[in-house]
Short mmCIF file of C-alpha atoms in Angstrom, two decimals:
data_model
loop_
_atom_site.label_atom_id
_atom_site.label_comp_id
_atom_site.label_asym_id
_atom_site.label_seq_id
_atom_site.Cartn_x
_atom_site.Cartn_y
_atom_site.Cartn_z
CA UNK A 25 103.73 123.33 105.69
CA UNK A 26 103.07 122.94 101.97
CA UNK A 27 104.15 119.31 102.14
CA UNK A 28 101.73 118.62 104.98
CA UNK A 29 98.85 120.20 103.05
CA UNK A 30 99.74 118.19 99.95
CA UNK A 31 99.87 114.95 101.91
CA UNK A 32 96.54 115.68 103.58
CA UNK A 33 94.94 116.42 100.21
CA UNK A 34 96.36 113.22 98.71
CA UNK A 35 95.17 111.22 101.70
CA UNK A 36 91.70 112.75 101.52
CA UNK A 37 91.44 111.91 97.83
CA UNK A 38 92.71 108.39 98.40
CA UNK A 39 90.35 107.79 101.29
CA UNK A 40 87.38 109.25 99.42
CA UNK A 41 87.64 106.35 97.01
CA UNK A 42 88.19 103.78 99.76
CA UNK A 43 85.54 101.12 100.18
CA UNK A 44 82.92 101.49 102.89
CA UNK A 45 84.55 98.65 104.82
CA UNK A 46 87.90 100.47 105.07
CA UNK A 47 90.33 99.34 107.73
CA UNK A 48 92.70 101.21 110.01
CA UNK A 49 96.38 100.83 109.18
CA UNK A 50 98.66 101.20 112.18
CA UNK A 51 101.91 101.91 110.40
CA UNK A 52 103.83 101.90 113.68
CA UNK A 53 103.19 98.16 114.07
CA UNK A 54 102.98 97.00 110.45
CA UNK A 55 105.65 94.47 109.47
CA UNK A 56 107.32 94.25 106.10
CA UNK A 57 105.47 90.98 105.52
CA UNK A 58 102.13 92.70 106.12
CA UNK A 59 103.19 95.51 103.78
CA UNK A 60 104.23 93.17 100.96
CA UNK A 61 101.07 91.07 101.34
CA UNK A 62 98.80 94.09 101.89
CA UNK A 63 97.66 94.49 98.31
CA UNK A 64 98.01 97.39 95.89
CA UNK A 65 96.00 99.96 97.86
CA UNK A 66 97.92 99.36 101.09
CA UNK A 67 101.27 99.39 99.32
CA UNK A 68 100.46 102.65 97.54
CA UNK A 69 99.26 104.37 100.71
CA UNK A 70 102.33 103.27 102.68
CA UNK A 71 104.72 104.40 99.94
CA UNK A 72 103.07 107.83 99.68
CA UNK A 73 103.11 108.20 103.47
CA UNK A 74 106.76 107.20 103.55
CA UNK A 75 107.68 109.67 100.81
CA UNK A 76 106.00 112.55 102.66
CA UNK A 77 107.32 111.52 106.05
CA UNK A 78 110.93 111.51 104.94
CA UNK A 79 110.63 114.78 103.06
CA UNK A 80 109.44 116.57 106.17
CA UNK A 81 107.81 119.97 106.45
CA UNK A 82 110.83 121.89 105.22
CA UNK A 83 110.99 120.32 101.75
CA UNK A 84 108.98 121.52 98.79
CA UNK A 85 105.76 119.75 97.89
CA UNK A 86 107.23 118.02 94.85
CA UNK A 87 107.09 114.36 93.94
CA UNK A 88 109.96 113.39 91.66
CA UNK A 89 108.54 110.20 90.16
CA UNK A 90 111.98 108.82 89.28
CA UNK A 91 113.15 109.20 92.89
CA UNK A 92 109.81 107.93 94.21
CA UNK A 93 109.99 104.75 92.11
CA UNK A 94 113.67 104.20 92.97
CA UNK A 95 112.92 104.52 96.70
CA UNK A 96 109.86 102.28 96.38
CA UNK A 97 111.99 99.58 94.74
CA UNK A 98 114.66 99.86 97.45
CA UNK A 99 111.99 99.67 100.16
CA UNK A 100 110.25 96.68 98.53
CA UNK A 101 113.53 94.81 98.12
CA UNK A 102 114.52 95.53 101.72
CA UNK A 103 111.12 94.41 103.02
CA UNK A 104 111.21 91.28 100.87
CA UNK A 105 114.51 90.30 102.49
CA UNK A 106 113.43 91.34 106.02
CA UNK A 107 109.78 90.29 106.45
CA UNK A 108 109.73 90.47 110.25
CA UNK A 109 111.07 94.02 110.58
CA UNK A 110 108.60 96.87 111.04
CA UNK A 111 108.03 99.17 108.05
CA UNK A 112 109.10 102.11 110.22
CA UNK A 113 112.49 100.49 110.83
CA UNK A 114 112.72 99.45 107.18
CA UNK A 115 111.98 103.01 106.06
CA UNK A 116 114.64 104.33 108.41
CA UNK A 117 117.17 101.82 107.05
CA UNK A 118 116.36 102.63 103.42
CA UNK A 119 115.50 106.34 103.54
CA UNK A 120 116.74 107.60 106.88
CA UNK A 121 118.52 110.91 106.78
#
């Protein structure tokens, strides 16, 4: 539950600074190519979502920056080599439990 609250707070803070013309990101259909070409804001939001998603509700609300960066690099490398795969499938391949 703590993880969910932390993610919601982070999302609220991130979205508060989003431009007025913000878009909707459907992560269930986003491809690796769209992720890589999405720009810094999109990449950051996806990586934070992915980190929280794979921690689940049972893990503590801690972000280990070394692990986060390592996972982000793995994910980026995987997506760079597999541009047509969905980010959900890429995340499962890289971070799946």
